[in-house]
XYZ file of N, CA and C in Angstrom:
660
model
N -3.742 187.298 -3.365
C -2.824 186.186 -3.595
C -1.437 186.581 -3.086
N -0.696 185.575 -2.594
C 0.582 185.898 -1.973
C 1.707 184.965 -2.426
N 2.056 184.954 -3.738
C 3.257 184.224 -4.134
C 4.494 184.939 -3.602
N 5.457 184.159 -3.095
C 6.644 184.724 -2.452
C 7.884 184.368 -3.273
N 8.730 185.339 -3.624
C 9.958 185.025 -4.375
C 10.854 184.078 -3.582
N 11.402 183.082 -4.250
C 12.343 182.182 -3.601
C 13.706 182.856 -3.491
N 14.398 182.681 -2.361
C 15.726 183.300 -2.188
C 16.806 182.473 -2.876
N 16.891 182.590 -4.180
C 17.880 181.827 -4.932
C 18.430 182.698 -6.057
N 19.741 182.628 -6.273
C 20.389 183.424 -7.314
C 20.301 182.691 -8.646
N 19.656 183.316 -9.621
C 19.493 182.748 -10.951
C 19.934 183.784 -11.981
N 20.347 183.350 -13.154
C 20.888 184.293 -14.143
C 19.820 185.182 -14.780
N 20.271 186.354 -15.222
C 19.392 187.243 -15.977
C 18.146 187.640 -15.221
N 17.025 187.617 -15.933
C 15.741 188.005 -15.351
C 14.935 186.812 -14.867
N 15.559 185.665 -14.700
C 14.858 184.467 -14.234
C 14.498 184.605 -12.764
N 13.228 184.323 -12.462
C 12.771 184.405 -11.072
C 11.797 183.261 -10.794
N 11.738 182.881 -9.513
C 10.834 181.813 -9.085
C 10.054 182.279 -7.869
N 8.763 181.971 -7.864
C 7.889 182.288 -6.738
C 7.291 181.000 -6.176
N 6.976 181.032 -4.879
C 6.302 179.915 -4.216
C 4.996 180.413 -3.613
N 3.995 179.530 -3.588
C 2.711 179.885 -2.983
C 2.145 178.676 -2.260
N 1.542 178.923 -1.120
C 0.868 177.875 -0.357
C -0.566 177.737 -0.843
N -0.982 176.510 -1.130
C -2.357 176.273 -1.564
C -3.329 176.635 -0.439
N -3.048 176.174 0.763
C -3.959 176.415 1.882
C -4.150 177.904 2.151
N -3.061 178.684 2.043
C -3.136 180.105 2.357
C -3.819 180.921 1.257
N -3.873 180.388 0.056
C -4.386 181.168 -1.078
C -5.651 180.599 -1.720
N -6.133 179.451 -1.239
C -7.260 178.777 -1.898
C -8.523 179.647 -1.927
N -8.849 180.292 -0.820
C -10.075 181.086 -0.773
C -10.001 182.264 -1.747
N -8.865 182.946 -1.778
C -8.709 184.076 -2.689
C -8.733 183.622 -4.142
N -8.113 182.472 -4.427
C -8.101 181.970 -5.803
C -9.495 181.580 -6.256
N -10.279 180.981 -5.373
C -11.656 180.612 -5.710
C -12.490 181.853 -6.012
N -12.293 182.906 -5.218
C -13.035 184.144 -5.430
C -12.683 184.805 -6.763
N -11.484 184.517 -7.278
C -11.030 185.138 -8.520
C -11.064 184.172 -9.704
N -11.779 183.090 -9.565
C -11.841 182.094 -10.635
C -12.313 182.696 -11.965
N -13.130 183.718 -11.907
C -13.639 184.349 -13.118
C -12.564 185.008 -13.960
N -11.355 185.185 -13.420
C -10.263 185.785 -14.187
C -9.596 184.772 -15.123
N -9.876 183.493 -14.918
C -9.283 182.473 -15.780
C -10.007 182.441 -17.119
N -9.338 181.928 -18.148
C -9.997 181.823 -19.450
C -10.821 180.534 -19.515
N -11.514 180.339 -20.615
C -12.424 179.200 -20.740
C -11.686 177.870 -20.636
N -10.518 177.776 -21.257
C -9.759 176.524 -21.212
C -9.343 176.192 -19.787
N -8.873 177.189 -19.058
C -8.474 176.961 -17.664
C -9.683 176.553 -16.820
N -10.815 177.196 -17.028
C -12.018 176.867 -16.258
C -12.478 175.441 -16.525
N -12.425 175.017 -17.796
C -12.810 173.655 -18.129
C -11.868 172.638 -17.496
N -10.598 172.959 -17.464
C -9.638 172.050 -16.823
C -9.924 171.941 -15.325
N -10.243 173.056 -14.708
C -10.564 173.027 -13.274
C -11.803 172.180 -13.008
N -12.775 172.234 -13.917
C -14.018 171.481 -13.743
C -13.804 169.966 -13.820
N -12.717 169.535 -14.428
C -12.485 168.096 -14.593
C -12.019 167.419 -13.307
N -11.522 168.201 -12.361
C -11.055 167.603 -11.107
C -12.233 167.193 -10.240
N -12.110 166.054 -9.604
C -13.188 165.549 -8.746
C -12.951 165.869 -7.279
N -11.693 166.026 -6.898
C -11.382 166.302 -5.495
C -11.220 167.806 -5.291
N -11.802 168.309 -4.198
C -11.698 169.731 -3.898
C -10.241 170.169 -3.759
N -9.399 169.304 -3.185
C -7.984 169.658 -2.997
C -7.301 169.892 -4.332
N -7.664 169.088 -5.339
C -7.062 169.255 -6.662
C -7.556 170.535 -7.339
N -8.835 170.858 -7.144
C -9.376 172.106 -7.687
C -8.656 173.297 -7.060
N -8.498 173.273 -5.731
C -7.819 174.367 -5.036
C -6.395 174.541 -5.560
N -5.680 173.430 -5.724
C -4.288 173.496 -6.183
C -4.211 174.103 -7.584
N -5.127 173.685 -8.459
C -5.134 174.210 -9.830
C -5.440 175.705 -9.827
N -6.463 176.111 -9.076
C -6.852 177.523 -9.072
C -5.743 178.398 -8.499
N -5.131 177.967 -7.397
C -4.041 178.751 -6.817
C -2.896 178.890 -7.817
N -2.527 177.782 -8.471
C -1.420 177.813 -9.429
C -1.705 178.787 -10.561
N -2.899 178.739 -11.120
C -3.174 179.525 -12.322
C -3.532 180.978 -12.018
N -4.167 181.236 -10.890
C -4.410 182.625 -10.519
C -3.090 183.295 -10.131
N -2.242 182.581 -9.388
C -0.929 183.130 -9.038
C -0.091 183.368 -10.293
N -0.149 182.436 -11.236
C 0.595 182.610 -12.478
C 0.167 183.885 -13.186
N -1.143 184.109 -13.280
C -1.632 185.310 -13.948
C -1.216 186.574 -13.176
N -1.207 186.505 -11.860
C -0.753 187.655 -11.072
C 0.711 187.976 -11.360
N 1.548 186.936 -11.346
C 2.981 187.141 -11.564
C 3.242 187.659 -12.978
N 2.638 187.023 -13.980
C 2.837 187.459 -15.362
C 2.276 188.861 -15.588
N 1.130 189.141 -14.967
C 0.548 190.470 -15.102
C 1.465 191.545 -14.537
N 2.109 191.244 -13.403
C 3.044 192.198 -12.808
C 4.271 192.384 -13.691
N 4.811 191.279 -14.189
C 6.004 191.342 -15.042
C 5.728 192.134 -16.315
N 4.543 191.941 -16.895
C 4.217 192.545 -18.186
C 3.413 193.837 -18.082
N 2.994 194.195 -16.881
C 2.183 195.400 -16.722
C 0.817 195.267 -17.367
N 0.225 194.071 -17.266
C -1.068 193.780 -17.888
C -2.021 193.217 -16.831
N -3.288 193.624 -16.810
C -4.237 193.020 -15.867
C -4.273 191.503 -16.045
N -4.229 190.734 -14.974
C -4.160 189.272 -15.079
C -5.243 188.653 -15.955
N -6.471 189.154 -15.858
C -7.576 188.571 -16.615
C -7.452 188.806 -18.114
N -6.622 189.753 -18.520
C -6.495 190.079 -19.945
C -5.379 189.287 -20.629
N -4.612 188.542 -19.884
C -3.531 187.766 -20.481
C -4.101 186.611 -21.301
N -3.557 186.405 -22.486
C -3.956 185.283 -23.337
C -2.861 184.228 -23.267
N -3.216 183.071 -22.733
C -2.265 181.969 -22.600
C -2.667 180.879 -23.585
N -1.736 180.512 -24.447
C -1.996 179.486 -25.459
C -1.030 178.325 -25.242
N -1.140 177.318 -26.105
C -0.229 176.167 -25.997
C 0.405 175.876 -27.347
N 1.702 175.581 -27.310
C 2.411 175.164 -28.505
C 2.000 173.738 -28.860
N 2.230 173.304 -30.105
C 2.019 171.886 -30.427
C 2.917 171.010 -29.553
N 2.406 169.883 -29.150
C 3.173 168.960 -28.319
C 4.447 168.546 -29.050
N 5.596 168.611 -28.370
C 6.865 168.251 -28.984
C 6.949 166.763 -29.296
N 6.107 165.960 -28.646
C 6.158 164.514 -28.862
C 5.185 164.041 -29.932
N 3.939 164.593 -29.917
C 2.921 164.071 -30.830
C 2.309 165.126 -31.748
N 2.624 166.398 -31.515
C 2.060 167.455 -32.347
C 0.685 167.919 -31.942
N 0.098 167.321 -30.899
C -1.234 167.705 -30.443
C -1.238 169.082 -29.798
N -2.431 169.642 -29.554
C -2.550 171.013 -29.037
C -2.405 171.102 -27.521
N -1.482 170.373 -26.955
C -1.332 170.353 -25.497
C 0.140 170.458 -25.103
N 0.922 171.211 -25.890
C 2.334 171.381 -25.589
C 2.580 172.441 -24.531
N 3.775 172.983 -24.573
C 4.198 173.961 -23.569
C 3.343 175.226 -23.650
N 2.846 175.744 -22.516
C 2.056 176.975 -22.550
C 2.940 178.180 -22.848
N 2.359 179.180 -23.496
C 3.115 180.386 -23.811
C 2.168 181.567 -23.967
N 2.738 182.755 -24.008
C 1.989 183.991 -24.196
C 2.242 184.483 -25.614
N 1.270 184.385 -26.521
C 1.483 184.808 -27.908
C 1.968 186.256 -28.003
N 3.076 186.445 -28.727
C 3.602 187.779 -28.941
C 4.321 188.398 -27.762
N 4.521 187.639 -26.694
C 5.182 188.188 -25.504
C 6.533 187.483 -25.308
N 7.599 188.232 -25.034
C 8.932 187.638 -24.893
C 9.204 187.095 -23.487
N 8.256 186.365 -22.954
C 8.379 185.823 -21.596
C 8.039 184.347 -21.625
N 8.853 183.540 -20.951
C 8.600 182.104 -20.823
C 8.296 181.799 -19.365
N 7.505 180.751 -19.127
C 7.115 180.449 -17.754
C 6.867 178.951 -17.595
N 6.829 178.529 -16.339
C 6.575 177.118 -16.029
C 5.920 177.030 -14.661
N 5.076 176.022 -14.483
C 4.340 175.782 -13.235
C 4.664 174.391 -12.699
N 4.659 174.262 -11.378
C 4.796 172.938 -10.757
C 4.122 172.979 -9.400
N 3.687 171.833 -8.917
C 3.098 171.783 -7.577
C 3.260 170.396 -6.981
N 3.332 170.370 -5.664
C 3.379 169.119 -4.901
C 2.822 169.415 -3.520
N 1.819 168.640 -3.127
C 1.216 168.861 -1.824
C 0.656 170.264 -1.710
N 1.090 171.010 -0.693
C 0.576 172.363 -0.466
C 1.353 173.417 -1.239
N 2.424 173.034 -1.930
C 3.324 174.012 -2.524
C 3.142 174.137 -4.026
N 3.060 175.379 -4.502
C 3.042 175.700 -5.929
C 4.285 176.518 -6.245
N 4.982 176.189 -7.334
C 6.124 176.973 -7.807
C 5.816 177.565 -9.173
N 6.260 178.800 -9.395
C 6.077 179.500 -10.666
C 7.420 180.072 -11.084
N 7.843 179.788 -12.306
C 9.109 180.317 -12.814
C 8.842 181.163 -14.043
N 9.543 182.282 -14.156
C 9.452 183.169 -15.312
C 10.870 183.476 -15.770
N 11.098 183.441 -17.083
C 12.444 183.642 -17.622
C 12.370 184.214 -19.035
N 13.473 184.795 -19.529
C 13.489 185.299 -20.902
C 13.764 184.213 -21.938
N 14.046 182.988 -21.492
C 14.299 181.846 -22.375
C 13.427 180.688 -21.903
N 13.244 179.642 -22.734
C 12.449 178.496 -22.286
C 12.925 177.965 -20.935
N 11.970 177.743 -20.038
C 12.286 177.381 -18.664
C 11.367 176.243 -18.220
N 11.869 175.406 -17.353
C 11.051 174.364 -16.740
C 11.308 174.339 -15.253
N 10.268 174.107 -14.462
C 10.426 173.995 -13.022
C 9.657 172.776 -12.553
N 10.171 172.105 -11.524
C 9.468 170.946 -10.973
C 9.713 170.884 -9.472
N 8.738 170.349 -8.741
C 8.856 170.146 -7.306
C 8.198 168.818 -6.964
N 8.804 168.082 -6.052
C 8.296 166.770 -5.659
C 8.463 166.584 -4.160
N 7.503 165.862 -3.554
C 7.698 165.393 -2.186
C 8.710 164.250 -2.197
N 9.312 163.971 -1.047
C 10.243 162.848 -0.985
C 9.474 161.545 -1.229
N 9.973 160.682 -2.113
C 9.263 159.441 -2.426
C 9.512 158.366 -1.371
N 8.648 157.376 -1.362
C 8.859 156.224 -0.495
C 9.971 155.343 -1.060
N 10.520 154.465 -0.226
C 11.536 153.520 -0.701
C 10.980 152.651 -1.825
N 9.718 152.280 -1.697
C 9.105 151.422 -2.712
C 9.018 152.135 -4.050
N 8.662 153.426 -4.034
C 8.557 154.175 -5.286
C 9.929 154.359 -5.923
N 10.943 154.619 -5.114
C 12.306 154.730 -5.652
C 12.692 153.433 -6.341
N 12.441 152.309 -5.687
C 12.803 150.999 -6.239
C 12.060 150.735 -7.547
N 10.778 151.107 -7.603
C 9.978 150.835 -8.793
C 10.334 151.746 -9.966
N 10.776 152.958 -9.671
C 10.931 153.974 -10.712
C 12.358 154.129 -11.211
N 13.346 153.776 -10.410
C 14.732 154.055 -10.770
C 15.179 153.318 -12.030
N 14.489 152.242 -12.394
C 14.868 151.511 -13.603
C 14.742 152.376 -14.852
N 13.899 153.405 -14.803
C 13.708 154.265 -15.963
C 14.716 155.389 -16.077
N 15.616 155.524 -15.098
C 16.602 156.593 -15.128
C 17.794 156.227 -16.002
N 18.654 157.206 -16.238
C 19.909 156.975 -16.938
C 20.728 155.941 -16.166
N 21.481 155.102 -16.865
C 22.211 154.018 -16.201
C 23.204 154.546 -15.166
N 23.801 155.710 -15.401
C 24.725 156.272 -14.415
C 23.977 156.764 -13.181
N 22.778 157.292 -13.377
C 21.970 157.717 -12.228
C 21.551 156.514 -11.394
N 21.187 155.421 -12.044
C 20.841 154.199 -11.293
C 22.038 153.725 -10.477
N 23.207 153.743 -11.078
C 24.409 153.301 -10.372
C 24.696 154.195 -9.167
N 24.507 155.488 -9.339
C 24.730 156.413 -8.227
C 23.770 156.133 -7.075
N 22.521 155.873 -7.385
C 21.544 155.587 -6.335
C 21.872 154.288 -5.608
N 22.215 153.271 -6.362
C 22.511 151.978 -5.752
C 23.766 152.019 -4.896
N 24.657 152.970 -5.159
C 25.880 153.103 -4.374
C 25.640 153.800 -3.035
N 24.459 154.412 -2.875
C 24.143 155.129 -1.645
C 23.551 154.196 -0.596
N 23.702 154.535 0.691
C 22.958 153.799 1.724
C 21.461 153.969 1.473
N 20.675 152.957 1.742
C 19.247 153.017 1.449
C 18.558 154.258 2.028
N 18.863 154.705 3.269
C 18.171 155.896 3.800
C 18.446 157.179 3.011
N 19.529 157.209 2.230
C 19.881 158.422 1.488
C 19.300 158.443 0.078
N 18.696 157.354 -0.353
C 18.280 157.252 -1.755
C 17.059 158.123 -2.089
N 16.136 158.272 -1.149
C 14.923 159.033 -1.459
C 15.255 160.476 -1.821
N 16.102 161.125 -1.031
C 16.461 162.518 -1.312
C 17.232 162.627 -2.621
N 18.150 161.689 -2.870
C 18.933 161.718 -4.105
C 18.045 161.479 -5.320
N 17.103 160.551 -5.196
C 16.169 160.289 -6.291
C 15.318 161.526 -6.576
N 14.820 162.175 -5.524
C 13.979 163.367 -5.708
C 14.754 164.477 -6.395
N 16.030 164.665 -6.015
C 16.855 165.664 -6.698
C 16.952 165.352 -8.186
N 17.252 164.106 -8.494
C 17.408 163.685 -9.883
C 16.103 163.855 -10.666
N 15.014 163.428 -10.083
C 13.733 163.451 -10.790
C 13.285 164.876 -11.093
N 13.414 165.784 -10.115
C 12.980 167.157 -10.357
C 13.856 167.831 -11.409
N 15.160 167.553 -11.387
C 16.049 168.116 -12.416
C 15.637 167.632 -13.804
N 15.369 166.345 -13.887
C 15.026 165.747 -15.179
C 13.696 166.304 -15.698
N 12.703 166.368 -14.821
C 11.401 166.904 -15.237
C 11.506 168.375 -15.632
N 12.331 169.136 -14.926
C 12.496 170.542 -15.269
C 13.054 170.695 -16.681
N 14.057 169.895 -17.018
C 14.622 169.947 -18.370
C 13.572 169.566 -19.401
N 12.858 168.468 -19.161
C 11.875 167.988 -20.133
C 10.699 168.955 -20.271
N 10.326 169.626 -19.190
C 9.275 170.641 -19.284
C 9.721 171.822 -20.138
N 10.978 172.211 -20.012
C 11.457 173.376 -20.756
C 11.471 173.116 -22.256
N 11.565 171.855 -22.656
C 11.552 171.519 -24.084
C 10.140 171.297 -24.617
N 9.172 171.138 -23.694
C 7.810 170.810 -24.102
C 7.612 169.334 -24.348
N 8.646 168.543 -24.141
C 8.564 167.104 -24.399
C 7.880 166.359 -23.266
N 8.087 166.807 -22.037
C 7.521 166.096 -20.902
C 8.057 164.681 -20.806
N 7.224 163.778 -20.325
C 7.665 162.402 -20.108
C 7.294 161.481 -21.267
N 6.954 162.061 -22.425
C 6.480 161.252 -23.550
C 7.491 160.207 -23.997
N 8.782 160.517 -23.891
C 9.814 159.585 -24.337
C 10.573 158.964 -23.168
N 9.950 158.977 -21.989
C 10.581 158.352 -20.837
C 11.545 159.284 -20.119
N 12.258 158.719 -19.144
C 13.130 159.517 -18.284
C 14.586 159.053 -18.325
N 14.930 158.229 -19.309
C 16.322 157.771 -19.407
C 17.258 158.940 -19.682
N 16.862 159.817 -20.573
C 17.640 161.017 -20.895
C 16.871 162.260 -20.460
N 17.537 163.334 -20.122
C 18.978 163.522 -20.115
C 19.593 163.077 -18.789
N 20.904 162.948 -18.754
C 21.597 162.691 -17.496
C 21.703 164.010 -16.729
N 21.186 164.023 -15.493
C 21.255 165.228 -14.659
C 21.891 164.949 -13.302
N 22.122 163.663 -12.995
C 22.818 163.298 -11.774
C 21.944 163.256 -10.539
N 22.473 162.602 -9.505
C 21.770 162.480 -8.229
C 22.521 163.156 -7.088
N 23.728 163.639 -7.339
C 24.570 164.218 -6.295
C 24.061 165.585 -5.864
N 24.759 166.187 -4.917
C 24.316 167.472 -4.368
C 24.329 168.584 -5.404
N 25.208 168.510 -6.389
C 25.257 169.492 -7.463
C 24.704 168.878 -8.742
N 23.775 169.558 -9.427
C 23.206 168.989 -10.659
C 24.211 168.976 -11.799
N 24.034 168.029 -12.713
C 24.812 167.999 -13.946
C 24.050 168.770 -15.007
N 24.728 169.680 -15.689
C 24.091 170.421 -16.777
C 24.058 169.558 -18.033
N 23.158 169.877 -18.943
C 23.089 169.158 -20.211
C 23.702 170.025 -21.306
N 23.754 169.487 -22.519
C 24.338 170.241 -23.625
C 23.569 171.523 -23.917
N 22.265 171.531 -23.621
C 21.434 172.686 -23.976
C 20.757 173.343 -22.779
N 21.066 172.910 -21.570
C 20.392 173.452 -20.396
C 21.351 173.653 -19.232
N 21.079 174.694 -18.481
C 21.679 174.861 -17.165
C 20.614 174.446 -16.146
N 21.029 173.678 -15.160
C 20.096 173.108 -14.194
C 20.440 173.627 -12.801
N 19.419 174.009 -12.043
C 19.619 174.583 -10.714
C 18.679 173.908 -9.722
N 19.210 173.496 -8.577
C 18.356 173.036 -7.492
C 17.769 174.256 -6.784
N 16.526 174.121 -6.316
C 15.832 175.228 -5.657
C 15.542 174.882 -4.202
N 15.634 175.865 -3.305
C 15.259 175.617 -1.909
C 13.743 175.655 -1.772
N 13.181 174.650 -1.125
C 11.735 174.639 -0.903
C 11.456 174.337 0.563
N 10.383 174.917 1.120
C 10.086 174.729 2.528
C 9.389 173.414 2.842
N 9.060 172.636 1.816
C 8.225 171.454 2.028
C 9.004 170.233 2.499
N 10.339 170.288 2.467
C 11.118 169.112 2.814
C 11.302 168.181 1.640
N 10.821 168.560 0.462
C 11.005 167.759 -0.729
C 12.178 168.262 -1.543
N 12.023 168.251 -2.855
C 13.075 168.717 -3.753
C 12.450 169.508 -4.887
N 13.223 170.433 -5.441
C 12.747 171.226 -6.565
C 13.940 171.621 -7.423
N 13.666 171.841 -8.705
C 14.739 172.208 -9.641
C 14.183 173.068 -10.755
N 15.093 173.817 -11.376
C 14.754 174.662 -12.507
C 15.770 174.421 -13.614
N 15.305 174.427 -14.857
C 16.176 174.256 -16.016
C 15.965 175.409 -16.979
N 17.069 175.974 -17.455
C 17.030 177.071 -18.425
C 17.676 176.619 -19.728
N 16.991 176.868 -20.816
C 17.534 176.550 -22.131
C 18.654 177.520 -22.479
N 19.781 176.984 -22.938
C 20.921 177.823 -23.297
C 21.195 177.790 -24.799
N 20.449 176.952 -25.529
C 20.641 176.856 -26.974
C 21.896 176.114 -27.328
């Protein structure tokens, strides 16, 4: 497996890796036996081979990265889930019981991102959306974000929307809330520099896919 560190300056021990699905799919399939039962069952639910490949690459790479950070064989890592922050169900934020490491996964198209940090972290990556998707989805954003998008020339809105969406998802992933309560909050902005929240620092990430990516760190 070949996850590559992203060239971005982040605080403390926070690091992000990127991996290509196409370049790692064969190796991830060969190592599928290193996943736990829950991960294997999730992989079995996908109907498209491309989705299976993306899942296997993401989770095998995650185990490789965490195993290196913790000095533990990847197959021996126990990954559990916290109760959902929205409903209390057993499908909340993943974590390593008894380990002082937080992590987050994201993928879009051929790209997988993995973030590891000493505090709750969220990462997200998205391809650039179509004009139609921006128009349909922007109503769910914060009112100031909608105003910012509408003030832009139409050709510039897709990139600005993608920046905003990845920042927002990164924050919501770090809390374990996800999209359960919508995307109106928090305000993270659409401009070139992200807006931080009361409890998070937000960082845009460079990605080779031509899309957008962001990371959020909990600051308490």
